[in-house]
Coordinates of N, CA and C in Angstrom, one line a residue:
M1 N 199.5 94.9 -77.5 CA 198.1 94.6 -77.6 C 197.4 95.7 -76.8
R2 N 196.3 96.4 -77.4 CA 195.6 97.4 -76.6 C 194.4 96.8 -76.0
F3 N 194.0 97.3 -74.8 CA 192.8 97.0 -74.1 C 192.1 98.2 -73.7
L4 N 190.8 98.3 -74.1 CA 190.0 99.4 -73.7 C 189.0 99.0 -72.7
N5 N 188.9 99.7 -71.6 CA 188.0 99.4 -70.6 C 187.4 100.7 -70.2
E6 N 186.1 100.8 -70.3 CA 185.3 102.0 -69.9 C 184.2 101.7 -69.0
P7 N 183.8 102.5 -68.0 CA 182.6 102.2 -67.2 C 181.3 102.6 -67.9
V8 N 181.0 101.8 -68.9 CA 179.7 102.0 -69.6 C 178.9 100.7 -69.7
G9 N 177.7 100.8 -70.2 CA 176.8 99.6 -70.2 C 177.0 98.7 -71.4
S10 N 177.8 99.1 -72.4 CA 177.9 98.3 -73.6 C 179.2 98.6 -74.3
S11 N 179.7 97.4 -74.9 CA 180.9 97.5 -75.7 C 180.6 98.4 -76.9
S12 N 179.3 98.4 -77.4 CA 179.0 99.2 -78.5 C 179.2 100.7 -78.2
T13 N 179.0 101.0 -76.9 CA 179.2 102.4 -76.5 C 180.6 102.8 -76.7
I14 N 181.6 101.9 -76.3 CA 183.0 102.1 -76.5 C 183.3 102.4 -77.9
I15 N 182.8 101.5 -78.8 CA 183.1 101.6 -80.3 C 182.6 102.9 -80.8
A16 N 181.3 103.2 -80.4 CA 180.7 104.5 -80.9 C 181.5 105.7 -80.4
G17 N 182.0 105.6 -79.2 CA 182.7 106.7 -78.6 C 184.0 106.9 -79.4
R18 N 184.6 105.8 -79.9 CA 185.9 106.0 -80.7 C 185.6 106.7 -82.0
Y19 N 184.4 106.3 -82.6 CA 184.0 107.1 -83.8 C 183.9 108.6 -83.6
S20 N 183.2 108.8 -82.5 CA 183.0 110.2 -82.1 C 184.3 110.9 -81.8
E21 N 185.2 110.3 -81.1 CA 186.4 111.0 -80.7 C 187.2 111.3 -82.0
M22 N 187.1 110.4 -83.1 CA 187.8 110.8 -84.3 C 187.0 111.6 -85.3
D23 N 185.9 112.2 -84.8 CA 185.0 113.1 -85.6 C 184.5 112.4 -86.9
R24 N 184.2 111.1 -86.7 CA 183.7 110.3 -87.8 C 182.3 109.8 -87.3
V25 N 181.4 109.8 -88.4 CA 180.1 109.3 -88.2 C 180.0 107.9 -88.9
P26 N 179.6 106.9 -88.2 CA 179.5 105.6 -88.8 C 178.5 105.5 -90.0
D27 N 178.7 104.7 -90.9 CA 177.7 104.5 -92.0 C 176.4 104.1 -91.3
P28 N 175.3 104.4 -91.9 CA 174.0 104.0 -91.3 C 173.9 102.5 -90.8
G29 N 174.3 101.6 -91.6 CA 174.3 100.2 -91.3 C 175.1 99.9 -90.0
V30 N 176.3 100.4 -89.9 CA 177.1 100.3 -88.8 C 176.5 100.9 -87.5
A31 N 176.0 102.1 -87.8 CA 175.4 102.8 -86.6 C 174.1 102.1 -86.1
L32 N 173.4 101.5 -87.0 CA 172.2 100.6 -86.6 C 172.7 99.4 -85.8
C33 N 173.7 98.8 -86.2 CA 174.3 97.6 -85.5 C 174.8 98.0 -84.2
L34 N 175.5 99.1 -84.1 CA 176.0 99.6 -82.8 C 174.8 99.9 -81.8
A35 N 173.8 100.6 -82.4 CA 172.7 101.0 -81.6 C 172.0 99.7 -81.1
A36 N 171.8 98.7 -81.9 CA 171.2 97.4 -81.5 C 172.0 96.8 -80.4
G37 N 173.3 96.8 -80.4 CA 174.1 96.2 -79.4 C 174.0 97.0 -78.1
L38 N 173.9 98.3 -78.2 CA 173.8 99.2 -77.0 C 172.4 99.0 -76.4
I39 N 171.4 98.9 -77.2 CA 170.0 98.7 -76.7 C 170.0 97.3 -76.0
S40 N 170.5 96.3 -76.7 CA 170.4 94.9 -76.1 C 171.2 94.8 -74.7
D41 N 172.4 95.4 -74.7 CA 173.2 95.4 -73.5 C 172.6 96.1 -72.4
T42 N 172.0 97.2 -72.7 CA 171.4 98.1 -71.5 C 169.9 98.0 -71.4
L43 N 169.3 97.0 -72.1 CA 167.9 96.8 -72.0 C 167.2 98.1 -72.3
N44 N 167.6 98.8 -73.4 CA 167.1 100.1 -73.8 C 167.3 101.1 -72.7
L45 N 168.5 101.2 -72.2 CA 168.9 102.2 -71.3 C 168.2 102.0 -69.9
T46 N 167.7 100.8 -69.6 CA 167.0 100.6 -68.3 C 167.9 99.8 -67.3
S47 N 168.9 99.3 -67.8 CA 169.8 98.5 -66.9 C 170.5 99.3 -65.9
P48 N 170.8 98.8 -64.7 CA 171.6 99.6 -63.8 C 172.9 99.9 -64.1
T49 N 173.5 99.2 -65.2 CA 174.8 99.6 -65.7 C 174.8 100.7 -66.7
T50 N 173.6 101.2 -67.1 CA 173.5 102.3 -68.0 C 174.1 103.6 -67.5
T51 N 174.9 104.3 -68.4 CA 175.5 105.5 -68.0 C 174.9 106.7 -68.9
E52 N 175.2 107.9 -68.5 CA 174.9 109.0 -69.4 C 175.6 108.9 -70.7
V53 N 176.8 108.3 -70.8 CA 177.5 108.2 -72.1 C 176.6 107.3 -73.0
D54 N 176.1 106.2 -72.4 CA 175.3 105.3 -73.2 C 174.1 106.1 -73.8
R55 N 173.4 106.8 -73.0 CA 172.3 107.6 -73.5 C 172.6 108.6 -74.6
E56 N 173.7 109.3 -74.4 CA 174.2 110.3 -75.4 C 174.5 109.6 -76.7
L57 N 175.3 108.5 -76.6 CA 175.8 107.8 -77.9 C 174.6 107.1 -78.5
L58 N 173.7 106.5 -77.8 CA 172.5 105.9 -78.4 C 171.8 107.0 -79.3
A59 N 171.5 108.1 -78.7 CA 170.9 109.2 -79.5 C 171.6 109.6 -80.7
W60 N 173.0 109.6 -80.6 CA 173.8 110.0 -81.7 C 173.8 108.9 -82.8
L61 N 173.9 107.6 -82.4 CA 173.8 106.5 -83.3 C 172.5 106.4 -84.0
A62 N 171.4 106.6 -83.3 CA 170.1 106.6 -83.9 C 169.9 107.6 -85.0
G63 N 170.5 108.8 -84.7 CA 170.5 109.8 -85.7 C 171.3 109.5 -87.0
A64 N 172.5 108.8 -86.7 CA 173.3 108.4 -87.8 C 172.6 107.3 -88.6
A65 N 171.9 106.5 -87.9 CA 171.2 105.3 -88.6 C 169.9 105.7 -89.3
G66 N 169.5 106.9 -88.8 CA 168.2 107.4 -89.4 C 166.9 106.7 -88.8
V67 N 167.0 106.4 -87.5 CA 165.9 105.7 -86.9 C 165.5 106.4 -85.6
D68 N 164.3 106.2 -85.1 CA 163.9 106.6 -83.8 C 164.4 105.6 -82.8
A69 N 165.1 106.0 -81.8 CA 165.7 105.0 -80.9 C 164.6 104.2 -80.1
D70 N 163.5 104.8 -79.7 CA 162.5 104.3 -79.0 C 161.7 103.2 -79.8
E71 N 161.4 103.6 -81.0 CA 160.6 102.8 -81.9 C 161.6 101.6 -82.4
F72 N 162.8 101.8 -82.7 CA 163.7 100.7 -83.1 C 163.8 99.8 -81.9
S73 N 164.0 100.3 -80.7 CA 164.1 99.4 -79.6 C 162.9 98.5 -79.4
K74 N 161.7 99.1 -79.5 CA 160.5 98.3 -79.4 C 160.5 97.2 -80.5
C75 N 160.7 97.5 -81.7 CA 160.8 96.5 -82.8 C 161.9 95.5 -82.5
F76 N 163.0 95.9 -81.9 CA 164.2 95.0 -81.8 C 163.8 94.0 -80.6
F77 N 163.1 94.4 -79.6 CA 162.8 93.5 -78.5 C 161.6 92.6 -79.0
E78 N 160.6 93.1 -79.7 CA 159.5 92.3 -80.2 C 159.9 91.2 -81.1
E79 N 160.9 91.5 -82.0 CA 161.5 90.5 -82.8 C 162.2 89.3 -82.0
G80 N 162.7 89.6 -80.9 CA 163.4 88.6 -80.1 C 162.5 88.0 -79.1
S81 N 161.2 88.4 -79.0 CA 160.3 87.9 -77.9 C 159.9 86.5 -78.2
L82 N 160.2 85.7 -77.2 CA 159.7 84.3 -77.2 C 158.3 84.2 -77.0
L83 N 157.7 85.0 -76.3 CA 156.2 85.1 -76.1 C 155.5 85.3 -77.4
M84 N 156.1 86.2 -78.2 CA 155.4 86.6 -79.5 C 155.7 85.5 -80.6
H85 N 156.9 84.9 -80.6 CA 157.3 84.1 -81.7 C 157.6 82.6 -81.4
G86 N 157.8 82.2 -80.1 CA 158.2 80.9 -79.8 C 157.0 79.9 -79.7
T87 N 157.3 78.6 -79.8 CA 156.3 77.6 -79.5 C 156.2 77.5 -78.0
P88 N 155.1 77.0 -77.5 CA 155.0 76.8 -76.0 C 156.1 76.0 -75.4
E89 N 156.5 74.9 -76.2 CA 157.6 74.1 -75.7 C 158.9 74.8 -75.7
V90 N 159.1 75.7 -76.6 CA 160.4 76.5 -76.6 C 160.4 77.5 -75.5
I91 N 159.3 78.2 -75.3 CA 159.1 79.1 -74.2 C 159.3 78.5 -72.9
I92 N 158.7 77.4 -72.6 CA 158.9 76.7 -71.3 C 160.2 76.1 -71.1
G93 N 160.8 75.7 -72.2 CA 162.2 75.0 -72.1 C 163.3 76.0 -72.1
S94 N 163.0 77.2 -72.3 CA 164.1 78.2 -72.4 C 164.8 78.4 -71.0
D95 N 166.0 78.3 -71.0 CA 166.8 78.4 -69.8 C 166.1 77.7 -68.6
R96 N 165.8 76.4 -68.9 CA 165.1 75.6 -67.9 C 166.2 74.8 -67.1
K97 N 165.9 74.7 -65.8 CA 166.7 74.0 -64.8 C 165.8 73.1 -64.1
E98 N 166.3 71.8 -63.8 CA 165.5 71.0 -62.9 C 166.4 70.6 -61.7
F99 N 165.6 70.5 -60.6 CA 166.3 70.3 -59.3 C 165.4 69.1 -58.6
S100 N 166.2 68.1 -58.2 CA 165.4 66.9 -57.5 C 166.0 66.8 -56.1
E101 N 165.1 66.6 -55.2 CA 165.4 66.3 -53.9 C 164.3 65.4 -53.2
Q102 N 164.6 64.4 -52.5 CA 163.6 63.6 -51.8 C 162.5 63.1 -52.8
E103 N 162.9 62.6 -53.9 CA 161.9 62.1 -54.9 C 161.0 63.2 -55.5
K104 N 161.3 64.4 -55.2 CA 160.5 65.5 -55.8 C 161.4 66.3 -56.8
T105 N 160.7 66.6 -57.9 CA 161.5 67.4 -59.0 C 160.8 68.8 -59.1
V106 N 161.6 69.8 -59.1 CA 161.1 71.1 -59.4 C 161.8 71.6 -60.7
S107 N 161.0 72.2 -61.6 CA 161.6 72.7 -62.8 C 161.3 74.2 -62.9
L108 N 162.4 75.0 -63.2 CA 162.4 76.4 -63.3 C 162.8 76.9 -64.7
S109 N 162.0 77.7 -65.3 CA 162.4 78.3 -66.6 C 162.3 79.8 -66.5
Q110 N 163.0 80.5 -67.3 CA 162.8 82.0 -67.3 C 163.1 82.4 -68.8
I111 N 162.3 83.5 -69.1 CA 162.6 84.3 -70.3 C 162.6 85.7 -70.0
E112 N 163.2 86.5 -70.9 CA 163.3 88.0 -70.7 C 162.3 88.6 -71.6
E113 N 161.3 89.4 -71.1 CA 160.4 90.1 -71.9 C 160.3 91.4 -71.3
L114 N 159.9 92.4 -72.2 CA 159.7 93.8 -71.8 C 158.3 94.0 -71.1
S115 N 157.3 93.2 -71.4 CA 156.0 93.4 -70.9 C 155.3 92.0 -70.9
L116 N 154.2 91.9 -70.2 CA 153.4 90.7 -70.1 C 152.2 90.7 -71.1
V117 N 152.2 91.6 -72.0 CA 151.1 91.7 -72.9 C 150.9 90.4 -73.8
A118 N 152.0 90.0 -74.3 CA 152.0 88.7 -75.1 C 151.6 87.5 -74.2
F119 N 151.9 87.5 -73.0 CA 151.7 86.4 -72.1 C 150.2 86.2 -71.9
R120 N 149.5 87.3 -71.8 CA 148.0 87.1 -71.6 C 147.5 86.4 -72.8
E121 N 147.9 86.6 -74.0 CA 147.4 86.0 -75.2 C 147.8 84.5 -75.2
R122 N 148.9 84.1 -74.6 CA 149.4 82.7 -74.7 C 149.2 81.9 -73.5
R123 N 148.6 82.5 -72.4 CA 148.5 81.8 -71.1 C 148.0 80.5 -71.2
E124 N 146.8 80.3 -71.8 CA 146.1 79.0 -71.8 C 146.9 77.9 -72.5
E125 N 147.6 78.2 -73.6 CA 148.4 77.2 -74.2 C 149.6 76.8 -73.4
L126 N 150.2 77.8 -72.8 CA 151.4 77.6 -71.9 C 151.0 76.7 -70.7
E127 N 149.8 77.0 -70.1 CA 149.4 76.2 -68.9 C 149.1 74.8 -69.4
E128 N 148.5 74.6 -70.6 CA 148.3 73.2 -71.1 C 149.7 72.4 -71.2
V129 N 150.6 73.0 -71.7 CA 151.9 72.4 -71.9 C 152.5 72.0 -70.5
L130 N 152.4 73.0 -69.6 CA 152.8 72.7 -68.2 C 152.1 71.6 -67.5
R131 N 150.8 71.6 -67.8 CA 150.1 70.4 -67.2 C 150.5 69.1 -67.7
D132 N 150.8 69.0 -69.1 CA 151.3 67.8 -69.7 C 152.7 67.4 -69.1
M133 N 153.5 68.5 -68.9 CA 154.8 68.2 -68.3 C 154.7 67.5 -66.8
C134 N 153.7 68.1 -66.1 CA 153.5 67.6 -64.7 C 153.0 66.1 -64.8
E135 N 152.2 65.8 -65.8 CA 151.8 64.4 -65.8 C 152.9 63.5 -66.3

C-alpha cells in the first residue's frame, strides 16, 4: 500500500500535483472539484497551512476548469454560508455546546463566515431567537 504525505494545505493539492507530475491536465469538472477542495481546505489560501504549492496549483486548476479562482471562491463560500441561507434556528444551533455549572447554563455556537455583511442583515431575527432561548 502506498501512502503520500506532503506538507501542503490540502489533499486536493497532492492529487493536482500528481496530475502535473504526469504532464496531464484534469478534465474541467475534475479540475473544478479539486479547486473546490483546495479552496475549502485552505480557506481560499488564507489558512496558516497554505503553501506556495497550494497557490500555484490552485491557479493551474482554475485555468484547467476555466474559472476565475477568486470569483469561484467567493461563490463557493457564499453557497455554504449559513448566514445567507440558514434559518435563525440552524444558525444558532450550528456547532452549539452547552455548559452547566452551579445552576447556570452557558450556550456557545459558532459558524464560519468570510465576512459579517450577511450578519448585519440578519441580526434582529437572530437576537429574537436568542431572546426566546434565554426565556
